[in-house]
mmCIF file of C-alpha atoms and ligand atoms in Angstrom:
data_model
loop_
_atom_site.group_PDB
_atom_site.id
_atom_site.type_symbol
_atom_site.label_atom_id
_atom_site.label_comp_id
_atom_site.label_asym_id
_atom_site.label_seq_id
_atom_site.Cartn_x
_atom_site.Cartn_y
_atom_site.Cartn_z
ATOM 1 C CA MET A 1431 36.423 19.163 9.929
ATOM 2 C CA LYS A 1432 33.738 18.393 8.064
ATOM 3 C CA LYS A 1433 30.748 16.900 8.810
ATOM 4 C CA ALA A 1434 28.564 14.039 7.553
ATOM 5 C CA ILE A 1435 24.792 13.588 7.406
ATOM 6 C CA LEU A 1436 22.851 10.621 8.654
ATOM 7 C CA GLY A 1437 20.172 9.696 7.411
ATOM 8 C CA ILE A 1438 16.946 7.553 8.254
ATOM 9 C CA GLU A 1439 14.233 5.703 6.980
ATOM 10 C CA SER A 1440 11.687 3.459 7.953
ATOM 11 C CA SER A 1441 8.243 4.587 6.735
ATOM 12 C CA CYS A 1442 7.265 0.886 5.259
ATOM 13 C CA ASP A 1443 9.303 -2.095 5.672
ATOM 14 C CA ASP A 1444 12.703 -1.431 4.761
ATOM 15 C CA THR A 1445 14.950 -0.420 7.528
ATOM 16 C CA SER A 1446 17.205 1.966 6.299
ATOM 17 C CA ALA A 1447 20.554 4.082 7.014
ATOM 18 C CA ALA A 1448 23.094 6.404 5.246
ATOM 19 C CA ILE A 1449 25.847 8.379 5.345
ATOM 20 C CA TRP A 1450 26.004 11.682 3.375
ATOM 21 C CA MET A 1451 29.621 13.515 3.045
ATOM 22 C CA ASP A 1452 31.322 15.924 0.665
ATOM 23 C CA GLY A 1453 28.710 15.158 -1.583
ATOM 24 C CA GLN A 1454 27.848 11.793 -2.058
ATOM 25 C CA ILE A 1455 26.351 8.438 -0.018
ATOM 26 C CA LEU A 1456 29.161 6.541 2.127
ATOM 27 C CA SER A 1457 26.798 4.050 3.188
ATOM 28 C CA ASN A 1458 23.243 3.013 2.505
ATOM 29 C CA VAL A 1459 21.952 0.589 4.308
ATOM 30 C CA VAL A 1460 18.819 -1.753 3.635
ATOM 31 C CA ALA A 1461 17.224 -4.335 5.929
ATOM 32 C CA SER A 1462 14.200 -5.434 3.883
ATOM 33 C CA GLN A 1463 11.668 -7.193 6.042
ATOM 34 C CA GLU A 1464 11.023 -10.674 4.528
ATOM 35 C CA ILE A 1465 8.113 -11.960 7.065
ATOM 36 C CA HIS A 1466 5.494 -9.915 5.772
ATOM 37 C CA GLN A 1467 6.134 -12.326 3.108
ATOM 38 C CA ALA A 1468 4.100 -15.449 5.001
ATOM 39 C CA TYR A 1469 1.040 -12.521 4.952
ATOM 40 C CA GLY A 1470 0.327 -11.561 1.593
ATOM 41 C CA GLY A 1471 1.152 -8.021 2.430
ATOM 42 C CA VAL A 1472 3.115 -5.698 4.627
ATOM 43 C CA VAL A 1473 1.472 -6.174 8.521
ATOM 44 C CA PRO A 1474 2.273 -2.940 10.160
ATOM 45 C CA GLU A 1475 2.757 -4.576 14.175
ATOM 46 C CA VAL A 1476 4.713 -6.854 12.618
ATOM 47 C CA ALA A 1477 6.714 -3.957 10.792
ATOM 48 C CA SER A 1478 7.400 -1.779 13.229
ATOM 49 C CA ARG A 1479 9.068 -4.280 15.851
ATOM 50 C CA ALA A 1480 11.153 -5.198 12.827
ATOM 51 C CA HIS A 1481 12.667 -1.998 12.959
ATOM 52 C CA GLN A 1482 13.090 -1.788 16.036
ATOM 53 C CA GLU A 1483 15.488 -4.844 16.143
ATOM 54 C CA ASN A 1484 16.855 -3.362 12.429
ATOM 55 C CA LEU A 1485 17.254 0.602 12.624
ATOM 56 C CA ILE A 1486 20.142 0.162 15.602
ATOM 57 C CA PRO A 1487 22.425 -2.796 13.852
ATOM 58 C CA VAL A 1488 21.329 -1.466 10.090
ATOM 59 C CA VAL A 1489 22.869 2.804 11.643
ATOM 60 C CA GLU A 1490 26.190 1.153 12.977
ATOM 61 C CA THR A 1491 26.335 -0.335 9.591
ATOM 62 C CA ALA A 1492 25.798 3.007 7.930
ATOM 63 C CA ILE A 1493 28.435 4.192 10.053
ATOM 64 C CA ARG A 1494 31.428 1.527 9.718
ATOM 65 C CA LYS A 1495 30.555 1.415 6.237
ATOM 66 C CA ALA A 1496 30.883 4.695 5.831
ATOM 67 C CA GLY A 1497 34.825 4.158 7.215
ATOM 68 C CA ILE A 1498 34.091 7.852 9.999
ATOM 69 C CA THR A 1499 32.405 8.346 13.400
ATOM 70 C CA ARG A 1500 29.930 9.061 15.219
ATOM 71 C CA HIS A 1501 31.068 12.197 16.487
ATOM 72 C CA GLN A 1502 31.967 13.191 12.024
ATOM 73 C CA ILE A 1503 27.942 13.093 11.771
ATOM 74 C CA GLY A 1504 26.899 16.770 11.531
ATOM 75 C CA ALA A 1505 22.790 15.851 11.382
ATOM 76 C CA VAL A 1506 20.378 13.407 10.848
ATOM 77 C CA ALA A 1507 17.835 13.485 8.558
ATOM 78 C CA PHE A 1508 15.148 11.254 9.132
ATOM 79 C CA THR A 1509 11.318 10.088 8.118
ATOM 80 C CA ARG A 1510 8.701 11.916 9.047
ATOM 81 C CA GLY A 1511 5.823 10.648 6.732
ATOM 82 C CA PRO A 1512 4.275 9.452 4.878
ATOM 83 C CA GLY A 1513 3.928 6.192 5.564
ATOM 84 C CA LEU A 1514 3.275 3.507 8.745
ATOM 85 C CA MET A 1515 2.462 5.347 12.319
ATOM 86 C CA GLY A 1516 4.259 2.581 14.042
ATOM 87 C CA SER A 1517 7.017 2.119 11.317
ATOM 88 C CA LEU A 1518 7.812 5.847 11.639
ATOM 89 C CA LEU A 1519 7.889 5.851 14.597
ATOM 90 C CA VAL A 1520 10.473 3.767 15.286
ATOM 91 C CA GLY A 1521 12.720 6.039 13.072
ATOM 92 C CA VAL A 1522 11.693 9.347 14.006
ATOM 93 C CA SER A 1523 11.802 8.112 17.847
ATOM 94 C CA PHE A 1524 15.372 7.353 17.250
ATOM 95 C CA ALA A 1525 17.154 10.232 15.277
ATOM 96 C CA LYS A 1526 15.670 12.179 17.953
ATOM 97 C CA ALA A 1527 17.498 10.274 20.676
ATOM 98 C CA PHE A 1528 20.282 10.469 18.765
ATOM 99 C CA ALA A 1529 20.820 14.060 17.589
ATOM 100 C CA LEU A 1530 19.598 15.038 21.319
ATOM 101 C CA SER A 1531 22.487 12.714 22.364
ATOM 102 C CA LEU A 1532 25.492 14.486 19.903
ATOM 103 C CA ASP A 1533 23.523 17.583 19.949
ATOM 104 C CA ILE A 1534 23.412 17.988 16.373
ATOM 105 C CA PRO A 1535 20.804 19.030 14.144
ATOM 106 C CA LEU A 1536 17.138 17.194 13.204
ATOM 107 C CA ILE A 1537 15.662 17.331 9.606
ATOM 108 C CA GLU A 1538 12.796 15.852 9.312
ATOM 109 C CA VAL A 1539 11.989 14.719 5.698
ATOM 110 C CA ASN A 1540 9.108 14.692 3.362
ATOM 111 C CA HIS A 1541 9.138 10.775 1.708
ATOM 112 C CA MET A 1542 7.496 11.426 -1.241
ATOM 113 C CA GLN A 1543 10.084 14.708 -2.041
ATOM 114 C CA ALA A 1544 13.305 12.152 -1.152
ATOM 115 C CA HIS A 1545 12.186 10.075 -3.694
ATOM 116 C CA VAL A 1546 12.604 12.701 -5.794
ATOM 117 C CA LEU A 1547 15.349 14.077 -4.792
ATOM 118 C CA ALA A 1548 17.146 10.632 -4.996
ATOM 119 C CA HIS A 1549 18.444 11.667 -8.479
ATOM 120 C CA PHE A 1550 20.604 14.209 -6.665
ATOM 121 C CA ALA A 1551 22.588 10.617 -5.285
ATOM 122 C CA ARG A 1552 24.674 10.535 -8.106
ATOM 123 C CA ASP A 1553 25.037 11.259 -11.488
ATOM 124 C CA PRO A 1554 23.942 12.665 -13.862
ATOM 125 C CA LYS A 1555 21.850 14.978 -12.115
ATOM 126 C CA PRO A 1556 18.759 16.500 -13.613
ATOM 127 C CA GLU A 1557 18.045 19.791 -14.266
ATOM 128 C CA PHE A 1558 15.726 22.300 -12.667
ATOM 129 C CA PRO A 1559 12.701 21.942 -13.956
ATOM 130 C CA PHE A 1560 11.958 18.494 -14.339
ATOM 131 C CA LEU A 1561 9.001 16.135 -14.631
ATOM 132 C CA CYS A 1562 9.080 13.390 -12.036
ATOM 133 C CA LEU A 1563 6.684 9.713 -12.422
ATOM 134 C CA THR A 1564 7.441 8.879 -8.568
ATOM 135 C CA VAL A 1565 5.291 5.227 -8.497
ATOM 136 C CA SER A 1566 5.298 2.605 -5.550
ATOM 137 C CA GLY A 1567 3.305 0.335 -3.629
ATOM 138 C CA GLY A 1568 1.861 3.420 -1.504
ATOM 139 C CA HIS A 1569 2.320 5.933 -4.078
ATOM 140 C CA THR A 1570 1.597 7.245 -8.207
ATOM 141 C CA GLN A 1571 2.269 11.462 -8.352
ATOM 142 C CA ILE A 1572 3.103 13.282 -11.297
ATOM 143 C CA ILE A 1573 5.328 16.276 -9.955
ATOM 144 C CA VAL A 1574 7.471 19.455 -11.841
ATOM 145 C CA VAL A 1575 10.576 19.628 -9.377
ATOM 146 C CA LYS A 1576 11.249 23.128 -10.039
ATOM 147 C CA ASP A 1577 13.766 23.396 -6.972
ATOM 148 C CA TYR A 1578 15.226 21.153 -4.847
ATOM 149 C CA LEU A 1579 12.784 22.007 -2.375
ATOM 150 C CA ASP A 1580 10.373 23.347 -4.507
ATOM 151 C CA MET A 1581 7.927 20.554 -6.241
ATOM 152 C CA GLU A 1582 4.546 20.672 -6.929
ATOM 153 C CA LEU A 1583 1.914 18.334 -7.235
ATOM 154 C CA LEU A 1584 0.301 17.539 -10.887
ATOM 155 C CA GLY A 1585 -2.056 14.023 -10.146
ATOM 156 C CA GLU A 1586 -1.978 11.098 -8.382
ATOM 157 C CA SER A 1587 -3.287 7.628 -7.626
ATOM 158 C CA ILE A 1588 -7.387 8.457 -6.776
ATOM 159 C CA ASP A 1589 -6.829 5.119 -5.737
ATOM 160 C CA ASP A 1590 -4.213 2.302 -5.654
ATOM 161 C CA ALA A 1591 -1.335 3.294 -6.464
ATOM 162 C CA ALA A 1592 0.795 1.307 -9.871
ATOM 163 C CA GLY A 1593 3.138 -1.271 -7.605
ATOM 164 C CA GLU A 1594 -0.088 -2.254 -5.757
ATOM 165 C CA ALA A 1595 -1.438 -2.965 -8.931
ATOM 166 C CA PHE A 1596 1.307 -5.312 -9.347
ATOM 167 C CA ASP A 1597 1.151 -6.780 -5.905
ATOM 168 C CA LYS A 1598 -2.942 -7.306 -6.103
ATOM 169 C CA THR A 1599 -2.400 -8.711 -9.741
ATOM 170 C CA GLY A 1600 -0.106 -11.400 -7.986
ATOM 171 C CA LYS A 1601 -1.870 -12.421 -5.229
ATOM 172 C CA LEU A 1602 -4.303 -13.285 -7.523
ATOM 173 C CA LEU A 1603 -2.608 -15.247 -10.113
ATOM 174 C CA GLY A 1604 -0.190 -16.479 -6.849
ATOM 175 C CA LEU A 1605 2.857 -14.945 -6.905
ATOM 176 C CA PRO A 1606 4.503 -14.232 -3.424
ATOM 177 C CA TYR A 1607 4.581 -10.850 -1.973
ATOM 178 C CA PRO A 1608 5.449 -8.153 -3.917
ATOM 179 C CA ALA A 1609 4.881 -9.555 -6.827
ATOM 180 C CA GLY A 1610 5.709 -6.626 -8.749
ATOM 181 C CA PRO A 1611 9.566 -8.196 -9.929
ATOM 182 C CA LYS A 1612 8.503 -11.257 -10.893
ATOM 183 C CA ILE A 1613 5.399 -10.459 -13.156
ATOM 184 C CA ASP A 1614 8.193 -7.925 -15.104
ATOM 185 C CA GLN A 1615 10.247 -11.310 -14.720
ATOM 186 C CA LEU A 1616 7.600 -13.213 -16.269
ATOM 187 C CA ALA A 1617 6.064 -10.745 -18.398
ATOM 188 C CA GLN A 1618 9.447 -10.155 -20.396
ATOM 189 C CA LEU A 1619 8.781 -14.196 -21.890
ATOM 190 C CA GLY A 1620 4.924 -13.489 -22.443
ATOM 191 C CA THR A 1621 2.828 -11.741 -24.746
ATOM 192 C CA PRO A 1622 0.474 -9.160 -24.013
ATOM 193 C CA ARG A 1623 -2.135 -10.777 -25.984
ATOM 194 C CA PHE A 1624 -4.975 -9.919 -23.172
ATOM 195 C CA LYS A 1625 -6.559 -6.422 -23.847
ATOM 196 C CA PHE A 1626 -7.508 -4.913 -20.445
ATOM 197 C CA PRO A 1627 -9.572 -1.598 -19.870
ATOM 198 C CA GLU A 1628 -7.728 1.933 -19.702
ATOM 199 C CA PRO A 1629 -8.995 3.552 -17.172
ATOM 200 C CA GLN A 1630 -10.708 7.110 -18.005
ATOM 201 C CA ILE A 1631 -10.018 9.606 -15.316
ATOM 202 C CA GLU A 1632 -9.699 13.315 -16.282
ATOM 203 C CA GLY A 1633 -7.371 15.670 -16.181
ATOM 204 C CA LEU A 1634 -3.179 14.235 -14.194
ATOM 205 C CA ASN A 1635 -5.128 12.204 -12.205
ATOM 206 C CA PHE A 1636 -4.324 8.110 -12.071
ATOM 207 C CA SER A 1637 -6.829 5.044 -11.274
ATOM 208 C CA PHE A 1638 -6.227 1.608 -10.444
ATOM 209 C CA SER A 1639 -9.027 -0.583 -8.496
ATOM 210 C CA GLY A 1640 -11.047 -0.801 -11.812
ATOM 211 C CA LEU A 1641 -7.644 -2.611 -13.675
ATOM 212 C CA LYS A 1642 -7.902 -4.773 -10.205
ATOM 213 C CA THR A 1643 -11.321 -5.426 -11.222
ATOM 214 C CA SER A 1644 -11.040 -6.226 -14.553
ATOM 215 C CA ILE A 1645 -8.217 -8.796 -14.626
ATOM 216 C CA LEU A 1646 -10.391 -10.780 -11.325
ATOM 217 C CA TYR A 1647 -13.445 -10.905 -13.415
ATOM 218 C CA PHE A 1648 -11.168 -11.360 -15.982
ATOM 219 C CA LEU A 1649 -9.389 -15.229 -14.580
ATOM 220 C CA GLN A 1650 -12.509 -15.760 -13.438
ATOM 221 C CA ARG A 1651 -14.421 -15.916 -16.732
ATOM 222 C CA GLN A 1652 -11.279 -17.928 -18.292
ATOM 223 C CA GLN A 1653 -10.659 -19.975 -15.251
ATOM 224 C CA LYS A 1654 -14.809 -21.367 -15.422
ATOM 225 C CA GLU A 1655 -13.753 -22.997 -19.057
ATOM 226 C CA ASN A 1656 -10.411 -24.115 -18.535
ATOM 227 C CA PRO A 1657 -9.456 -24.491 -14.307
ATOM 228 C CA ALA A 1658 -5.576 -24.789 -15.525
ATOM 229 C CA PHE A 1659 -5.814 -21.409 -17.628
ATOM 230 C CA ILE A 1660 -3.682 -18.547 -14.852
ATOM 231 C CA ARG A 1661 -0.968 -21.682 -15.543
ATOM 232 C CA GLU A 1662 -1.069 -21.714 -18.988
ATOM 233 C CA ASN A 1663 -1.268 -17.906 -19.402
ATOM 234 C CA LEU A 1664 0.643 -16.858 -16.793
ATOM 235 C CA GLU A 1665 3.680 -15.077 -19.218
ATOM 236 C CA ASP A 1666 1.033 -13.870 -21.060
ATOM 237 C CA ILE A 1667 -1.241 -13.164 -18.569
ATOM 238 C CA CYS A 1668 1.727 -10.826 -16.617
ATOM 239 C CA ALA A 1669 2.956 -9.145 -20.449
ATOM 240 C CA SER A 1670 -0.988 -7.960 -20.732
ATOM 241 C CA VAL A 1671 -0.838 -7.211 -17.460
ATOM 242 C CA GLN A 1672 2.194 -4.923 -16.841
ATOM 243 C CA ASP A 1673 1.408 -3.546 -20.307
ATOM 244 C CA ARG A 1674 -1.615 -2.535 -18.936
ATOM 245 C CA ILE A 1675 0.118 -0.911 -15.935
ATOM 246 C CA VAL A 1676 2.693 0.818 -18.202
ATOM 247 C CA SER A 1677 0.239 2.272 -21.224
ATOM 248 C CA ILE A 1678 -2.151 4.035 -18.025
ATOM 249 C CA LEU A 1679 1.882 5.601 -16.907
ATOM 250 C CA ILE A 1680 2.978 6.245 -19.749
ATOM 251 C CA ARG A 1681 -0.138 8.332 -21.522
ATOM 252 C CA LYS A 1682 0.125 10.698 -18.421
ATOM 253 C CA LEU A 1683 3.713 11.105 -18.234
ATOM 254 C CA ARG A 1684 2.793 12.474 -22.231
ATOM 255 C CA LYS A 1685 -0.481 14.248 -21.276
ATOM 256 C CA ALA A 1686 2.491 16.082 -18.420
ATOM 257 C CA SER A 1687 4.777 16.834 -20.595
ATOM 258 C CA VAL A 1688 2.718 19.067 -22.956
ATOM 259 C CA GLN A 1689 0.681 20.924 -20.692
ATOM 260 C CA THR A 1690 3.849 21.626 -18.858
ATOM 261 C CA GLY A 1691 6.450 21.816 -22.079
ATOM 262 C CA ILE A 1692 8.619 20.219 -19.958
ATOM 263 C CA LYS A 1693 11.046 17.306 -21.654
ATOM 264 C CA ARG A 1694 12.897 16.064 -19.028
ATOM 265 C CA VAL A 1695 11.719 12.692 -17.475
ATOM 266 C CA ALA A 1696 12.038 11.309 -14.579
ATOM 267 C CA ILE A 1697 10.899 7.881 -12.645
ATOM 268 C CA ALA A 1698 11.173 7.528 -9.295
ATOM 269 C CA GLY A 1699 10.156 4.424 -6.252
ATOM 270 C CA GLY A 1700 9.825 0.291 -6.457
ATOM 271 C CA VAL A 1701 7.620 0.954 -9.638
ATOM 272 C CA SER A 1702 10.475 2.589 -11.260
ATOM 273 C CA ALA A 1703 12.820 -0.751 -11.754
ATOM 274 C CA ASN A 1704 10.226 -2.350 -13.734
ATOM 275 C CA SER A 1705 12.155 -3.427 -17.176
ATOM 276 C CA GLY A 1706 8.609 -2.111 -18.932
ATOM 277 C CA LEU A 1707 8.505 0.562 -17.794
ATOM 278 C CA ARG A 1708 11.801 1.794 -18.632
ATOM 279 C CA LYS A 1709 11.817 0.285 -22.175
ATOM 280 C CA SER A 1710 8.798 2.723 -23.130
ATOM 281 C CA LEU A 1711 10.534 5.629 -21.319
ATOM 282 C CA SER A 1712 13.201 5.621 -23.880
ATOM 283 C CA GLU A 1713 10.614 4.750 -26.569
ATOM 284 C CA ASN A 1714 9.788 8.035 -25.997
ATOM 285 C CA ALA A 1715 12.352 10.023 -25.604
ATOM 286 C CA GLU A 1716 13.467 9.022 -29.213
ATOM 287 C CA THR A 1717 10.298 10.012 -30.540
ATOM 288 C CA LEU A 1718 9.195 12.794 -28.494
ATOM 289 C CA GLY A 1719 12.772 14.508 -27.767
ATOM 290 C CA TRP A 1720 12.451 13.657 -24.003
ATOM 291 C CA THR A 1721 16.210 13.773 -21.644
ATOM 292 C CA VAL A 1722 15.033 10.649 -19.576
ATOM 293 C CA PHE A 1723 15.836 9.470 -15.918
ATOM 294 C CA ILE A 1724 16.381 7.018 -14.249
ATOM 295 C CA PRO A 1725 18.053 6.353 -10.492
ATOM 296 C CA ASP A 1726 20.521 2.634 -9.944
ATOM 297 C CA PHE A 1727 18.345 0.717 -8.711
ATOM 298 C CA GLU A 1728 19.545 0.899 -4.848
ATOM 299 C CA PHE A 1729 17.862 4.696 -4.508
ATOM 300 C CA CYS A 1730 14.979 3.237 -6.340
ATOM 301 C CA THR A 1731 13.513 1.599 -3.566
ATOM 302 C CA ASP A 1732 12.970 2.556 -0.124
ATOM 303 C CA ASN A 1733 16.395 3.464 1.357
ATOM 304 C CA ALA A 1734 18.080 6.248 3.308
ATOM 305 C CA ALA A 1735 20.586 7.606 0.789
ATOM 306 C CA MET A 1736 17.246 9.570 -0.348
ATOM 307 C CA ILE A 1737 16.428 11.311 3.241
ATOM 308 C CA ALA A 1738 20.415 12.043 3.495
ATOM 309 C CA VAL A 1739 20.589 13.749 -0.018
ATOM 310 C CA THR A 1740 16.865 15.484 1.021
ATOM 311 C CA GLY A 1741 18.393 16.518 4.313
ATOM 312 C CA TYR A 1742 21.976 17.817 2.730
ATOM 313 C CA TYR A 1743 19.811 19.658 0.778
ATOM 314 C CA LYS A 1744 17.186 21.024 3.874
ATOM 315 C CA PHE A 1745 20.417 22.274 5.726
ATOM 316 C CA LEU A 1746 22.071 24.356 3.042
ATOM 317 C CA ALA A 1747 18.641 25.770 2.854
ATOM 318 C CA GLY A 1748 18.162 26.279 6.813
ATOM 319 C CA VAL A 1749 15.235 24.045 7.236
ATOM 320 C CA PHE A 1750 15.697 22.737 10.707
ATOM 321 C CA SER A 1751 13.270 20.693 12.733
ATOM 322 C CA ASN A 1752 13.157 19.816 16.471
ATOM 323 C CA GLN A 1753 12.251 17.218 19.324
ATOM 324 C CA THR A 1754 8.325 17.705 19.015
ATOM 325 C CA ALA A 1755 8.162 17.163 15.155
ATOM 326 C CA ALA A 1756 5.491 13.836 15.566
ATOM 327 C CA PRO A 1757 5.351 11.046 12.303
ATOM 328 C CA LEU A 1758 2.998 12.222 10.153
ATOM 329 C CA ALA A 1759 0.671 9.459 8.065
ATOM 330 C CA ARG A 1760 -0.165 11.892 5.452
ATOM 331 C CA TRP A 1761 2.043 14.009 4.299
ATOM 332 C CA GLU A 1762 1.027 16.777 1.307
ATOM 333 C CA ILE A 1763 4.592 16.986 -0.807
HETATM 334 O O1 KG4 B 2247 9.543 2.510 -3.371
HETATM 335 P P1 KG4 B 2247 9.203 1.092 -2.753
HETATM 336 O O2 KG4 B 2247 10.349 0.224 -2.842
HETATM 337 O O3 KG4 B 2247 8.504 0.649 -1.518
HETATM 338 C C1 KG4 B 2247 7.188 1.646 -1.502
HETATM 339 O O4 KG4 B 2247 7.466 3.204 -0.784
HETATM 340 O O5 KG4 B 2247 5.847 1.484 -1.542
HETATM 341 O O6 KG4 B 2247 7.739 -0.151 -3.993
HETATM 342 C C2 KG4 B 2247 7.339 -0.465 -4.001
HETATM 343 C C3 KG4 B 2247 6.960 -1.252 -4.773
HETATM 344 C C4 KG4 B 2247 6.255 -2.707 -4.813
HETATM 345 O O7 KG4 B 2247 4.734 -2.477 -4.964
HETATM 346 C C5 KG4 B 2247 6.788 -3.415 -5.490
HETATM 347 O O8 KG4 B 2247 5.771 -4.511 -6.375
HETATM 348 C C6 KG4 B 2247 7.282 -2.580 -6.770
HETATM 349 O O9 KG4 B 2247 7.755 -1.582 -6.091
HETATM 350 N N1 KG4 B 2247 7.842 -2.881 -7.549
HETATM 351 C C7 KG4 B 2247 8.387 -3.764 -9.093
HETATM 352 C C8 KG4 B 2247 9.172 -4.200 -8.915
HETATM 353 N N2 KG4 B 2247 10.176 -4.201 -8.680
HETATM 354 C C9 KG4 B 2247 9.893 -3.169 -7.615
HETATM 355 N N3 KG4 B 2247 6.691 -3.893 -9.502
HETATM 356 C C10 KG4 B 2247 6.860 -3.714 -11.358
HETATM 357 N N4 KG4 B 2247 8.337 -3.933 -11.412
HETATM 358 C C11 KG4 B 2247 9.375 -4.264 -11.037
HETATM 359 N N5 KG4 B 2247 10.335 -4.696 -11.323
HETATM 360 ZN ZN1 ZN B 2248 8.407 4.582 -0.967
#
């Protein structure tokens, strides 16, 4: 009998389980924790507790939706890190217990490596080598992907992640958390007429904290003259912020492409859902001859399908974990 791989993801505030079998994703179930909206950001303790409540029903649903039984699962792949310690602990403990009870192997997965390998969940799959810009609420990285399990970090954010830049701007504008999707929606109705400075960071690293400060000072100045400034200009402010974040990302991506000579360019992570980023990538593809890869939306944000896919390639390579594996809050790709 052919065996399936169960993927478990619990690194932040999404509880997810997925089944990979016969070279495809059969199910990918995600329970998002709306509760954090009330706090304007993810509260680690609350996230951990919600994972404990959600994980078992999410796994049961993933198995049922895949149309298999527990006994057809041949390995469990789980996110070992990076992420929130309390959140990771729930997924890691569950994966270990599940593997022990069925006497099947455990495969630990790096969440950032999994975001990249989300591109292999469905066609079209990129050929190696390719560049991947991974942009999420916690990370901003440019990676050269040489093979499934051979990746090199070229640059990353030295402070805030791109998603954080969206979310923190949203907080200043009074938008609910996470603000990225809302800013994207409003930006499409506005004009980027406010010019925010581009950070001067050497090489392929990023910085977004200066942008956040300049937006804060800009809003304070404008509101002093007109207290209704945000309400009256919300769409244009969102368009301007999005335009700057996208231009920062694309400029470094172009630099990485020139430096490496690689013209296959992929994006991953929650911010890869952004319409401005997608549009700018397509424009660059035309002018620079890039081949661009953007995963389906369900594989962009945190999900267990990407964990199961990564687990599959580690399974093929014979790279297994064991019952002593502990969560890692930080873990280089
Ligand atoms: O990868 P992800 O789901 O979780 C993390 O690992 O962080 O990414 C979440 C981030 C949040 O910051 C959210 O605001 C952002 O992705 N995001 C977006 C969009 N959709 C999600 N940012 C900009 N535009 C979007 N359409
Ligand atoms: Zn993520």
